Amino acid sequence: MTITPPALSVFEALESEVRSYCRGWPAVFDRAQGSYMYDEDGHTYLDFFAGAGALNYGHNNPVLKRALIDYIERDGVTHGLDMGTTAKRAFLESFQNTVLRPRDLPYKVMFPGPTGTNAVEAALKLARKVKGREAIVSFTNAFHGMSLGALAVTGNAFKRAGAGIPLVHGTPMPFDNYLDGRVPDFLWFERLLEDQGSGLNQPAAVIVETVQGEGGINVARNEWLRGLADLCKRRDMLLIVDDIQMGCGRTGPFFSFEEAGITPDIVTLSKSIGGYGLPMSLALFRPELDIWEPGEHNGTFRGNNPAFVTAAAALDTYWADGQMEKQTLARGEQVEQALREICEEHVRLGAEYRGRGLVWGVEFADPSRATAVCARAFELGLLVETSGPQSEVVKLLPPLTVSPEELDEGLRTLARAVRETA
């Protein structure tokens, strides 16, 4: 298909230069449904981006849309700060019954604000408040958000530089396999903790992603995560799992850490927790950590009641019977097989694949190739983006509701894009 880039005069003239996704996808989108988006000129795009993981249930999911429309039509509360509402109660009950109780998780639920980075800020503040220490340990190639506290525990140099001021009280450690298996897990970390001359202040907490999405689809082994949880327990550090992109079923189970058999002290959720793409985030933590004073961390939009409605509908529809996890794992096997074939066909490009559930990446030895593949995929009607410190990885995040046929269509298009840019 031939796509003529539309005149983007109003965007170019009025919108800030900070805009990014629109540069790689020069279209003006008009409609979206399920796994597809449609631009104003009638072109169709299969979406393997899914709102950067915010649309696990697809665009305008009919079950969630019906719940939202019904709520709005009866004049349900839209903005409620942290007041008690029927929508909030319904969400909390669904979350407790479909997510927490079946997993025997004792967490309290905090609504810190509508964005993932706000959930991370709340988690960091709470950890420091509980432990009375300021240092936080994060990991190489981590991404936790764009506000100052979250940036301090983010690895990407480009994003960190945007802060404009020193980012303090965060110390990076090697993520799983960062040193190519040449050094035992946590050897450096443990040594710094033991040595009074290391310069590392005793950390309040460690924050980690089980799969680093923006960092390049780096998948932590279960044994590594268990080792980290044990280290945190032995050294009196809280373990924070940032499940903003990998939670809500992206890796298969509702929480990405379930497979490792660990129970973090604090968990952050956002993106698809709202179900419909509406802004919403959560910070979950053990009850004994709930030492907040009323209003100590607040925000005008922490009570997004329409998001409570669609979130509850998503939980009741997709997480009451365990079928979503099985489906996601099956779809993941379909993706893995296709990526294996792509990489075997393009060995000379140094192509490698990795992932879990329905988050996958294809890395190329020449970092510029990933960008070229994504650009060609767009021309062919497939939305995929890059990730990694050099944008060297093509990242696949299809909706969890994608059909086998849609998945096959997208994977064939990806294979063609790789072949035509080789």
Coordinates of C-alpha atoms in Angstrom, one line a residue, residues 8 66 84 111 117 172-173 243 254 281 298 313 357 367:
L8 CA 0.4 18.1 9.3
R66 CA -20.8 -0.5 26.9
G84 CA -16.0 7.3 48.1
F111 CA -4.6 5.7 43.9
T117 CA 5.4 7.8 36.8
P172 CA 22.2 1.5 39.2
M173 CA 23.2 -2.1 39.5
D243 CA 4.6 -3.7 36.6
F254 CA -1.9 -10.9 35.8
S281 CA -2.5 4.0 38.2
N298 CA -2.5 13.4 46.7
A313 CA -15.4 -4.5 33.6
G357 CA 3.8 -13.9 26.9
P367 CA 20.9 -0.5 15.6

